[in-house]
CSV table of C-alpha atoms in Angstrom, one decimal:
chain,number,residue,atom,x,y,z
A,34,MET,CA,0.0,0.1,0.1
A,35,SER,CA,1.2,3.4,-1.1
A,36,THR,CA,2.4,6.1,1.7
A,37,SER,CA,-0.4,8.2,0.2
A,38,LYS,CA,-3.3,5.8,0.9
A,39,ILE,CA,-2.0,4.8,4.5
A,40,ASN,CA,-1.9,8.6,5.1
A,41,LEU,CA,-5.2,9.1,3.3
A,42,TYR,CA,-6.7,5.9,5.7
A,43,CYS,CA,-5.0,7.6,8.9
A,44,ILE,CA,-7.1,11.2,8.1
A,45,LEU,CA,-10.4,9.1,7.3
A,46,ALA,CA,-10.3,7.0,10.6
A,47,ILE,CA,-8.7,10.2,13.0
A,48,GLY,CA,-11.9,12.3,11.7
A,49,ILE,CA,-14.1,9.5,12.3
A,50,LEU,CA,-13.4,8.9,15.9
A,51,PHE,CA,-13.0,12.8,16.1
A,52,THR,CA,-16.7,13.2,15.5
A,53,THR,CA,-18.1,10.0,17.2
A,54,SER,CA,-15.8,11.7,20.3
A,55,CYS,CA,-17.7,15.2,19.6
A,56,SER,CA,-20.8,13.4,19.4
A,57,ASN,CA,-21.0,11.3,22.4
A,58,ASP,CA,-19.5,14.8,24.3
A,59,ASP,CA,-22.9,15.8,23.0
A,60,ASN,CA,-24.8,13.1,23.8
A,61,ASN,CA,-23.3,13.1,27.2
A,62,TYR,CA,-23.9,16.4,27.7
A,63,GLN,CA,-27.6,16.3,26.9
A,64,LYS,CA,-28.5,13.5,29.4
A,65,ALA,CA,-26.4,15.2,32.2
A,66,GLU,CA,-28.7,18.6,32.0
A,67,THR,CA,-31.6,16.2,31.4
A,68,SER,CA,-30.5,14.3,34.7
A,69,ILE,CA,-29.8,17.5,36.4
A,70,LEU,CA,-33.9,18.8,35.7
A,71,GLU,CA,-35.3,15.9,36.6
A,72,GLU,CA,-33.4,16.2,39.8
A,73,LYS,CA,-34.1,19.7,40.6
A,74,ILE,CA,-38.2,19.6,39.9
A,75,THR,CA,-38.1,16.0,42.1
A,76,THR,CA,-36.2,17.9,44.6
A,77,LEU,CA,-38.9,21.4,44.8
A,78,TYR,CA,-41.8,19.0,44.1
A,79,GLY,CA,-41.5,15.3,44.9
A,80,SER,CA,-41.9,13.9,41.7
A,81,LEU,CA,-42.1,15.4,37.8
A,82,GLU,CA,-45.7,14.0,38.0
A,83,THR,CA,-46.4,17.2,40.5
A,84,LEU,CA,-46.1,19.4,37.6
A,85,GLN,CA,-48.2,17.5,35.2
A,86,LEU,CA,-51.5,18.8,34.1
A,87,PRO,CA,-54.7,16.3,33.7
A,88,GLU,CA,-56.1,15.1,30.6
A,89,GLU,CA,-59.0,17.4,29.6
A,90,THR,CA,-61.4,14.3,29.9
A,91,ASN,CA,-60.2,13.0,33.2
A,92,LEU,CA,-62.4,15.2,34.9
A,93,ASN,CA,-61.8,13.8,38.4
A,94,ASN,CA,-58.3,14.8,38.7
A,95,ILE,CA,-59.0,18.6,37.2
A,96,PRO,CA,-59.2,21.1,40.4
A,97,SER,CA,-63.1,22.0,40.7
A,98,ASP,CA,-65.5,23.9,42.5
A,99,PRO,CA,-67.1,21.9,45.1
A,100,LYS,CA,-70.4,23.7,44.6
A,101,ASN,CA,-69.7,23.1,40.9
A,102,PRO,CA,-68.6,19.7,40.0
A,103,LEU,CA,-67.6,18.7,36.6
A,104,THR,CA,-69.5,16.4,34.5
A,105,PRO,CA,-68.9,15.7,31.1
A,106,GLU,CA,-72.7,17.5,30.2
A,107,LYS,CA,-72.0,20.4,31.8
A,108,VAL,CA,-67.9,21.0,30.0
A,109,ALA,CA,-69.9,20.2,26.4
A,110,LEU,CA,-72.4,23.0,27.0
A,111,GLY,CA,-70.4,25.7,28.7
A,112,LYS,CA,-67.8,25.2,25.5
A,113,LEU,CA,-70.7,25.8,23.1
A,114,LEU,CA,-72.0,28.8,25.1
A,115,PHE,CA,-68.4,30.0,25.5
A,116,HIS,CA,-68.1,30.1,21.7
A,117,GLU,CA,-71.7,31.6,21.2
A,118,THR,CA,-72.2,34.9,19.3
A,119,GLY,CA,-76.0,34.4,19.5
A,120,LEU,CA,-75.6,35.2,23.0
A,121,ALA,CA,-75.0,38.7,22.4
A,122,LEU,CA,-78.2,40.1,22.7
A,123,ASN,CA,-78.0,42.8,25.6
A,124,PRO,CA,-76.0,45.5,23.1
A,125,THR,CA,-75.5,48.9,24.4
A,126,LYS,CA,-76.4,49.7,20.1
A,127,GLU,CA,-78.7,47.1,18.0
A,128,ILE,CA,-75.7,47.0,15.5
A,129,GLY,CA,-73.5,45.1,17.9
A,130,ALA,CA,-76.3,42.3,18.4
A,131,ASN,CA,-74.9,38.8,17.6
A,132,THR,CA,-71.4,39.8,16.5
A,133,TYR,CA,-69.3,38.6,20.3
A,134,SER,CA,-68.8,35.9,22.4
A,135,CYS,CA,-66.7,35.3,25.7
A,136,ALA,CA,-64.1,33.7,23.3
A,137,SER,CA,-63.5,37.4,21.5
A,138,CYS,CA,-61.3,38.1,23.9
A,139,HIS,CA,-60.1,35.0,24.7
A,140,HIS,CA,-59.5,32.1,22.0
A,141,ALA,CA,-57.4,29.6,21.3
A,142,ALA,CA,-55.7,31.3,18.2
A,143,ALA,CA,-53.8,33.8,20.9
A,144,GLY,CA,-53.3,31.2,23.6
A,145,PHE,CA,-57.1,32.2,25.4
A,146,GLN,CA,-55.9,35.8,26.0
A,147,SER,CA,-56.9,38.6,23.0
A,148,GLY,CA,-54.9,39.0,20.0
A,149,ASN,CA,-54.1,42.5,20.8
A,150,ILE,CA,-53.5,44.0,23.6
A,151,GLN,CA,-56.9,44.7,24.9
A,152,GLY,CA,-59.6,42.7,24.3
A,153,ILE,CA,-62.9,44.3,22.7
A,154,GLY,CA,-66.6,42.5,22.9
A,155,GLU,CA,-69.5,44.9,21.7
A,156,GLY,CA,-68.0,47.3,19.2
A,157,GLY,CA,-65.0,45.2,18.6
A,158,PHE,CA,-65.0,44.8,14.2
A,159,GLY,CA,-62.6,42.5,12.2
A,160,TYR,CA,-60.6,39.8,13.4
A,161,GLY,CA,-57.0,39.1,11.3
A,162,ALA,CA,-55.9,35.3,11.8
A,163,LYS,CA,-55.2,35.5,15.4
A,164,GLY,CA,-57.4,38.7,17.0
A,165,GLU,CA,-54.3,40.7,16.1
A,166,SER,CA,-56.4,43.0,13.8
A,167,ARG,CA,-59.6,43.4,15.9
A,168,HIS,CA,-60.0,47.1,16.5
A,169,VAL,CA,-62.6,49.6,17.2
A,170,SER,CA,-65.9,49.9,14.9
A,171,ILE,CA,-66.4,53.1,13.4
A,172,ASP,CA,-70.1,52.9,14.5
A,173,TYR,CA,-69.0,53.2,18.4
A,174,LEU,CA,-67.8,55.8,20.6
A,175,GLU,CA,-65.8,55.1,23.4
A,176,GLU,CA,-68.3,55.4,25.9
A,177,ASP,CA,-70.1,52.9,24.3
A,178,LEU,CA,-67.9,50.1,24.0
A,179,ASP,CA,-67.4,46.6,25.6
A,180,VAL,CA,-63.5,46.8,26.0
A,181,GLN,CA,-60.6,44.9,28.9
A,182,PRO,CA,-59.6,47.8,30.5
A,183,ILE,CA,-56.1,46.3,30.5
A,184,LYS,CA,-54.6,43.4,28.9
A,185,SER,CA,-56.8,40.5,28.8
A,186,PRO,CA,-56.2,37.0,31.5
A,187,SER,CA,-55.4,34.0,29.6
A,188,ILE,CA,-58.6,31.4,30.4
A,189,LEU,CA,-55.8,28.6,30.2
A,190,ASN,CA,-54.7,26.8,33.4
A,191,THR,CA,-57.2,28.6,35.4
A,192,ALA,CA,-58.1,25.7,36.9
A,193,TYR,CA,-55.4,25.9,39.3
A,194,GLN,CA,-56.3,29.5,40.4
A,195,LYS,CA,-58.7,30.0,43.0
A,196,VAL,CA,-59.3,33.9,42.4
A,197,MET,CA,-59.2,35.9,39.0
A,198,LEU,CA,-58.8,38.9,37.2
A,199,TRP,CA,-55.7,40.8,37.6
A,200,ASN,CA,-56.7,41.7,41.1
A,201,GLY,CA,-58.0,38.7,41.9
A,202,GLN,CA,-61.5,40.8,42.4
A,203,PHE,CA,-64.0,37.5,41.8
A,204,GLY,CA,-63.6,34.7,43.5
A,205,GLY,CA,-66.1,34.0,47.1
A,206,THR,CA,-63.5,32.0,48.7
A,207,SER,CA,-59.6,31.3,49.5
A,208,GLU,CA,-57.8,35.0,48.7
A,209,ASN,CA,-60.6,36.8,48.9
A,210,THR,CA,-62.1,35.6,52.4
A,211,GLY,CA,-61.9,39.1,54.3
A,212,THR,CA,-62.2,41.0,51.6
A,213,GLU,CA,-66.1,40.9,51.8
A,214,SER,CA,-66.9,45.0,52.6
A,215,SER,CA,-65.4,45.0,48.8
A,216,TRP,CA,-67.8,43.2,47.8
A,217,THR,CA,-69.5,46.7,46.5
A,218,VAL,CA,-73.7,46.2,46.3
A,219,GLY,CA,-75.2,46.5,42.8
A,220,THR,CA,-71.3,45.8,40.9
A,221,PRO,CA,-70.2,42.5,39.5
A,222,LYS,CA,-68.4,42.1,42.9
A,223,GLU,CA,-71.9,41.3,44.6
A,224,ARG,CA,-71.3,38.2,42.6
A,225,ASN,CA,-68.8,36.8,45.1
A,226,ASN,CA,-71.5,36.3,47.6
A,227,LEU,CA,-72.7,33.3,45.8
A,228,GLY,CA,-69.9,31.5,47.1
A,229,PHE,CA,-68.2,29.5,44.8
A,230,GLU,CA,-64.4,30.4,43.2
A,231,GLY,CA,-63.3,32.5,40.8
A,232,VAL,CA,-63.6,30.7,37.8
A,233,GLU,CA,-67.2,30.3,38.2
A,234,ILE,CA,-68.0,34.1,39.6
A,235,GLN,CA,-65.7,35.5,36.7
A,236,ALA,CA,-68.0,33.4,34.4
A,237,ILE,CA,-71.2,34.3,35.9
A,238,ALA,CA,-70.3,37.9,36.8
A,239,GLY,CA,-69.0,38.0,32.8
A,240,LEU,CA,-72.1,37.5,31.1
A,241,GLY,CA,-73.5,40.3,32.6
A,242,VAL,CA,-70.5,42.6,32.5
A,243,HIS,CA,-70.2,41.3,28.6
A,244,ARG,CA,-73.7,42.4,27.7
A,245,LEU,CA,-74.6,38.5,26.6
A,246,LEU,CA,-78.3,37.7,27.9
A,247,ILE,CA,-79.5,34.0,28.2
A,248,ASP,CA,-83.0,34.2,26.9
A,249,THR,CA,-84.9,30.9,27.2
A,250,ASN,CA,-86.4,31.6,23.4
A,251,PHE,CA,-82.9,31.5,22.2
A,252,LEU,CA,-82.5,28.3,24.1
A,253,ASN,CA,-85.4,26.5,23.1
A,254,ASN,CA,-85.0,27.5,19.4
A,255,ASN,CA,-81.3,26.4,19.1
A,256,GLY,CA,-81.3,22.8,20.8
A,257,TYR,CA,-79.3,24.2,24.1
A,258,LYS,CA,-82.6,23.9,26.4
A,259,SER,CA,-81.6,19.9,26.3
A,260,MET,CA,-77.9,20.3,27.0
A,261,PHE,CA,-79.2,22.7,30.4
A,262,ASP,CA,-81.5,19.2,31.1
A,263,ALA,CA,-78.5,17.4,30.8
A,264,ALA,CA,-75.9,19.2,32.5
A,265,PHE,CA,-78.4,20.7,35.6
A,266,PRO,CA,-80.9,17.7,36.4
A,267,ASN,CA,-81.1,18.0,40.0
A,268,THR,CA,-81.6,22.0,39.1
A,269,PRO,CA,-85.4,22.9,39.8
A,270,GLU,CA,-86.5,24.0,36.4
A,271,GLU,CA,-87.1,27.6,37.3
A,272,ASN,CA,-83.7,28.1,38.1
A,273,ARG,CA,-82.4,25.6,35.2
A,274,TYR,CA,-81.8,28.3,32.2
A,275,THR,CA,-79.9,31.1,34.0
A,276,THR,CA,-77.2,33.4,33.9
A,277,ILE,CA,-75.6,31.5,37.2
A,278,THR,CA,-76.5,28.0,35.6
A,279,ALA,CA,-75.0,29.2,32.5
A,280,GLY,CA,-71.9,30.6,34.0
A,281,LEU,CA,-71.4,27.6,36.0
A,282,ALA,CA,-71.4,25.5,33.1
A,283,ILE,CA,-69.0,28.3,31.3
A,284,ALA,CA,-66.6,27.9,33.9
A,285,ALA,CA,-66.8,23.9,33.7
A,286,TYR,CA,-65.5,23.8,30.4
A,287,GLU,CA,-63.3,26.5,31.0
A,288,ARG,CA,-61.2,24.4,33.9
A,289,THR,CA,-60.7,21.8,31.2
A,290,VAL,CA,-59.1,24.0,29.3
A,291,LEU,CA,-55.2,22.8,30.1
A,292,ALA,CA,-52.2,23.2,28.5
A,293,ASN,CA,-51.4,19.6,28.6
A,294,GLN,CA,-49.5,18.9,25.3
A,295,ALA,CA,-46.8,20.7,25.7
A,296,PRO,CA,-43.5,19.3,24.9
A,297,PHE,CA,-42.3,20.8,28.5
A,298,GLN,CA,-45.4,18.2,29.5
A,299,GLU,CA,-44.5,15.4,27.6
A,300,PHE,CA,-41.5,15.3,28.9
A,301,LEU,CA,-43.1,15.3,32.2
A,302,LYS,CA,-44.4,11.9,31.4
A,303,GLY,CA,-40.9,10.7,30.3
A,304,ASN,CA,-40.6,11.6,26.9
A,305,GLU,CA,-37.3,13.3,27.2
A,306,ALA,CA,-36.5,13.8,23.4
A,307,THR,CA,-39.6,16.7,23.3
A,308,LEU,CA,-37.4,19.3,23.9
A,309,SER,CA,-33.9,20.5,22.6
A,310,PRO,CA,-31.1,20.8,24.2
A,311,LYS,CA,-31.2,24.8,24.9
A,312,GLU,CA,-35.1,24.9,26.1
A,313,ILE,CA,-33.4,21.9,28.5
A,314,SER,CA,-31.2,24.5,29.2
A,315,GLY,CA,-33.9,27.1,29.9
A,316,ALA,CA,-35.6,24.9,31.8
A,317,ASN,CA,-32.9,24.3,34.5
A,318,LEU,CA,-32.3,27.9,34.5
A,319,PHE,CA,-36.4,28.4,35.2
A,320,PHE,CA,-36.3,25.6,37.7
A,321,GLY,CA,-32.9,27.3,39.0
A,322,LYS,CA,-30.7,30.6,38.7
A,323,ALA,CA,-33.6,32.5,37.6
A,324,GLU,CA,-35.9,31.3,40.2
A,325,CYS,CA,-38.9,31.5,38.1
A,326,TYR,CA,-40.6,29.0,40.0
A,327,LYS,CA,-41.0,30.6,43.0
A,328,CYS,CA,-44.1,32.4,40.9
A,329,HIS,CA,-44.9,30.5,38.4
A,330,THR,CA,-45.1,26.6,40.0
A,331,GLY,CA,-47.6,24.4,40.2
A,332,PRO,CA,-48.9,22.3,37.1
A,333,GLY,CA,-50.2,25.5,35.4
A,334,LEU,CA,-47.4,27.6,36.4
A,335,ASN,CA,-49.7,30.2,37.8
A,336,LYS,CA,-49.5,30.1,41.6
A,337,THR,CA,-52.4,32.5,43.1
A,338,GLY,CA,-50.2,35.5,44.3
A,339,PHE,CA,-49.9,39.3,44.1
A,340,TYR,CA,-46.7,40.7,43.2
A,341,ALA,CA,-45.3,44.7,42.3
A,342,LEU,CA,-43.0,44.6,39.6
A,343,GLY,CA,-43.0,48.3,38.2
A,344,MET,CA,-44.8,47.7,35.2
A,345,ASN,CA,-46.3,50.4,33.5
A,346,ASP,CA,-50.1,50.7,32.4
A,347,LEU,CA,-51.8,51.0,29.0
A,348,ASP,CA,-50.3,53.9,28.1
A,349,PRO,CA,-52.7,56.9,28.2
A,350,ASN,CA,-51.2,58.9,25.0
A,351,SER,CA,-51.6,56.2,23.2
A,352,SER,CA,-54.8,55.5,20.8
A,353,HIS,CA,-55.7,52.6,23.5
A,354,ILE,CA,-59.0,53.2,25.8
A,355,ASN,CA,-57.9,55.0,29.2
A,356,ILE,CA,-58.0,52.7,32.5
A,357,ASP,CA,-59.1,54.6,35.9
A,358,GLU,CA,-57.1,55.2,38.9
A,359,ALA,CA,-58.4,51.4,40.9
A,360,THR,CA,-57.7,49.8,38.1
A,361,LYS,CA,-53.6,50.9,38.0
A,362,LYS,CA,-53.8,49.6,41.9
A,363,GLY,CA,-54.4,46.5,41.0
A,364,ARG,CA,-55.1,44.2,43.8
A,365,GLY,CA,-55.2,47.5,46.0
A,366,GLY,CA,-57.6,48.9,43.8
A,367,PHE,CA,-60.1,45.9,44.8
A,368,THR,CA,-59.0,45.6,48.7
A,369,GLY,CA,-58.9,49.4,49.3
A,370,LYS,CA,-55.2,48.4,51.1
A,371,GLU,CA,-52.5,50.8,50.7
A,372,GLU,CA,-50.1,47.5,51.0
A,373,ASP,CA,-51.7,45.8,48.2
A,374,ASN,CA,-51.1,48.9,45.7
A,375,TYR,CA,-49.7,48.1,42.2
A,376,LYS,CA,-49.4,44.1,42.9
A,377,PHE,CA,-51.1,42.2,39.7
A,378,LYS,CA,-51.8,38.5,39.9
A,379,ILE,CA,-49.7,36.1,38.0
A,380,PRO,CA,-49.9,35.0,34.8
A,381,SER,CA,-49.3,31.0,33.4
A,382,LEU,CA,-47.0,31.2,30.9
A,383,TYR,CA,-47.8,28.3,28.8
A,384,ASN,CA,-48.9,29.6,25.2
A,385,LEU,CA,-47.2,32.7,24.9
A,386,LYS,CA,-46.5,32.3,21.6
A,387,ASP,CA,-49.2,33.6,19.7
A,388,VAL,CA,-49.4,37.2,21.7
A,389,SER,CA,-47.5,40.5,21.4
A,390,HIS,CA,-48.3,42.1,24.2
A,391,PHE,CA,-46.8,40.9,27.4
A,392,GLY,CA,-47.2,42.0,31.1
A,393,HIS,CA,-50.8,43.2,32.4
A,394,GLY,CA,-50.6,46.5,30.5
A,395,GLY,CA,-49.3,44.7,27.4
A,396,SER,CA,-46.1,47.0,27.9
A,397,PHE,CA,-44.0,44.2,26.1
A,398,THR,CA,-43.8,43.1,22.7
A,399,SER,CA,-41.6,39.8,23.4
A,400,ILE,CA,-41.0,36.9,25.9
A,401,LYS,CA,-37.5,37.7,25.4
A,402,GLU,CA,-38.3,41.8,26.6
A,403,VAL,CA,-40.1,40.5,29.9
A,404,ILE,CA,-37.3,38.1,30.8
A,405,GLU,CA,-34.8,40.9,30.2
A,406,TYR,CA,-36.7,43.5,32.2
A,407,LYS,CA,-36.7,40.9,35.3
A,408,ASN,CA,-33.2,40.2,34.5
A,409,ASN,CA,-32.0,44.1,34.8
A,410,ALA,CA,-34.9,44.6,37.8
A,411,ILE,CA,-35.6,48.2,36.7
A,412,PRO,CA,-38.8,49.4,37.6
A,413,GLU,CA,-40.1,50.5,34.2
A,414,ASN,CA,-43.3,52.8,35.8
A,415,ASN,CA,-41.9,55.7,38.1
A,416,ASN,CA,-45.6,55.4,39.6
A,417,VAL,CA,-44.8,52.6,41.9
A,418,PRO,CA,-43.0,53.1,45.4
A,419,LYS,CA,-40.3,51.3,46.1
A,420,ASN,CA,-41.5,49.9,48.7
A,421,GLN,CA,-43.6,47.9,46.9
A,422,LEU,CA,-41.9,46.6,45.0
A,423,ALA,CA,-41.9,42.7,45.3
A,424,SER,CA,-39.0,41.7,47.2
A,425,ASP,CA,-37.9,39.2,44.6
A,426,PHE,CA,-37.6,42.1,42.1
A,427,ILE,CA,-34.2,41.7,41.9
A,428,PRO,CA,-30.8,41.7,39.2
A,429,LEU,CA,-30.9,37.8,38.1
A,430,ASN,CA,-27.2,38.2,36.5
A,431,LEU,CA,-28.3,35.8,33.4
A,432,THR,CA,-25.9,35.8,30.6
A,433,THR,CA,-26.9,36.7,26.7
A,434,GLU,CA,-26.5,33.2,26.3
A,435,GLU,CA,-29.0,32.2,29.6
A,436,ILE,CA,-31.5,34.9,28.5
A,437,ASP,CA,-32.0,33.0,24.9
A,438,ASP,CA,-31.9,29.2,26.9
A,439,LEU,CA,-35.0,31.1,28.8
A,440,THR,CA,-36.6,32.5,26.5
A,441,ALA,CA,-36.6,29.3,24.2
A,442,PHE,CA,-38.1,27.1,27.1
A,443,ILE,CA,-41.3,29.1,28.1
A,444,GLU,CA,-41.9,30.3,23.9
A,445,ASN,CA,-41.5,26.7,23.1
A,446,GLY,CA,-41.0,24.5,25.5
A,447,LEU,CA,-44.4,25.4,27.3
A,448,TYR,CA,-46.5,25.9,23.7
A,449,ASP,CA,-49.0,23.2,23.6
A,450,ASN,CA,-49.7,23.8,19.8
A,451,ASN,CA,-52.9,22.3,19.2
A,452,LEU,CA,-55.7,24.4,21.4
A,453,LYS,CA,-58.2,24.4,18.3
A,454,ARG,CA,-59.0,20.6,20.4
A,455,TYR,CA,-60.7,23.2,22.9
A,456,THR,CA,-63.0,25.3,20.0
A,457,PRO,CA,-66.2,23.2,19.0
A,458,GLU,CA,-66.7,22.7,15.3
A,459,SER,CA,-69.6,24.9,14.6
A,460,LEU,CA,-72.5,26.1,17.5
A,461,PRO,CA,-75.9,25.0,17.4
A,462,SER,CA,-77.3,28.2,16.1
A,463,GLY,CA,-74.8,27.7,13.3
A,464,ASN,CA,-73.7,31.5,13.5
A,465,CYS,CA,-69.6,32.3,13.3
A,466,PHE,CA,-67.7,32.9,16.3
A,467,PRO,CA,-65.3,34.2,18.5
A,468,ASN,CA,-66.8,36.9,16.7
A,469,ALA,CA,-69.6,37.9,14.0
A,470,ASP,CA,-69.2,40.9,12.9
A,471,SER,CA,-69.2,41.3,8.9
A,472,LYS,CA,-64.8,41.9,9.1
A,473,SER,CA,-64.7,39.2,11.5
A,474,LYS,CA,-66.3,37.0,9.0
A,475,SER,CA,-64.6,37.9,6.4
A,476,ASP,CA,-61.1,37.2,7.8
A,477,MET,CA,-62.1,34.0,9.1
A,478,GLY,CA,-63.6,33.3,5.6
A,479,CYS,CA,-66.7,32.4,7.7
A,480,ASN,CA,-70.8,32.7,6.3
């Protein structure tokens, strides 16, 4: 054999050895990072199963209000009512009738949030692809609109929270025990006296707030009456077709809306390949150095709690609808306690990739921006006193690479790409949804 051939074989052998060695190093590194993540979660929570979200059909394992047990019939009814634009029977302007639904501000395409900075029910016009093009109709004055005062919170994983809204004002139990003096008579907060948890109270109160009506003629004419009968067989007939029962059905449905097919959820079930090396690294930061888990915990990564992080409210100089002072004060605007001022509820971190505004006021336009904000820990809202800021709002000292990895985990690892399973194929009424104004119909190709 010639010297040149021998040299060529040597080079090839060294190349193969080097490549194999690098590949093994990568695999070993990935296995080590995965093991570290599993160990961290087990140390924090006792097992990987603790963070697993149940299947949406496994009603016995989904947290429920003891006064509103989950049943398949109730969930099926709530799913339709949540999306039913035919309930839009109490509009301020006649042109708004039958054009909006609960899903106008909480739809699957935007992770069950609104696709824009402020959700609009009545008075909204258009949809786009993910709700991002919904805007104020030229037929409406500002005072006639039904618009969310700040960014619409998601209904995703809300089974794991006891009170609802950014200020937690809905819910007659748990964290709201002792706030009875704030359940103002003649306002939606009075509904807390029904004694249900937050998901139920918000659904009941929301029907009235957002100009939706449970009309027996509509129910009879569109096949809903029999569904109410199946969902509430033990409720006296005179109380069976009401805002309260409709709200309880909607709440039952909302509790089943879970991001249980996200890659991180699959990882927790033993399928380690669902997370990329970058996402594994980000998850290790989430449950380690970045300490995200301290607030974003439990299966929904949305522990009930209220924190002041100095984020901006909606800009009053922008084209958005202004908000009142009570809303700006968050929890304090509800409780009236100074120590609660500027504190807002912890949101879930699942399925954030389909929205373009973050924070209670929508002051951030990407997940990475929020992480960078928390990493620097410099408040952007000068109206928030320093003594109100959360004690954990301190610099995280994350590197640029670590920020990128953490972003990858939250953006992709916590993204369930099949939320459409929670939307109906069609409605008994045949109406378009989540909106049924002419522009939305055109945008969605709905007739």
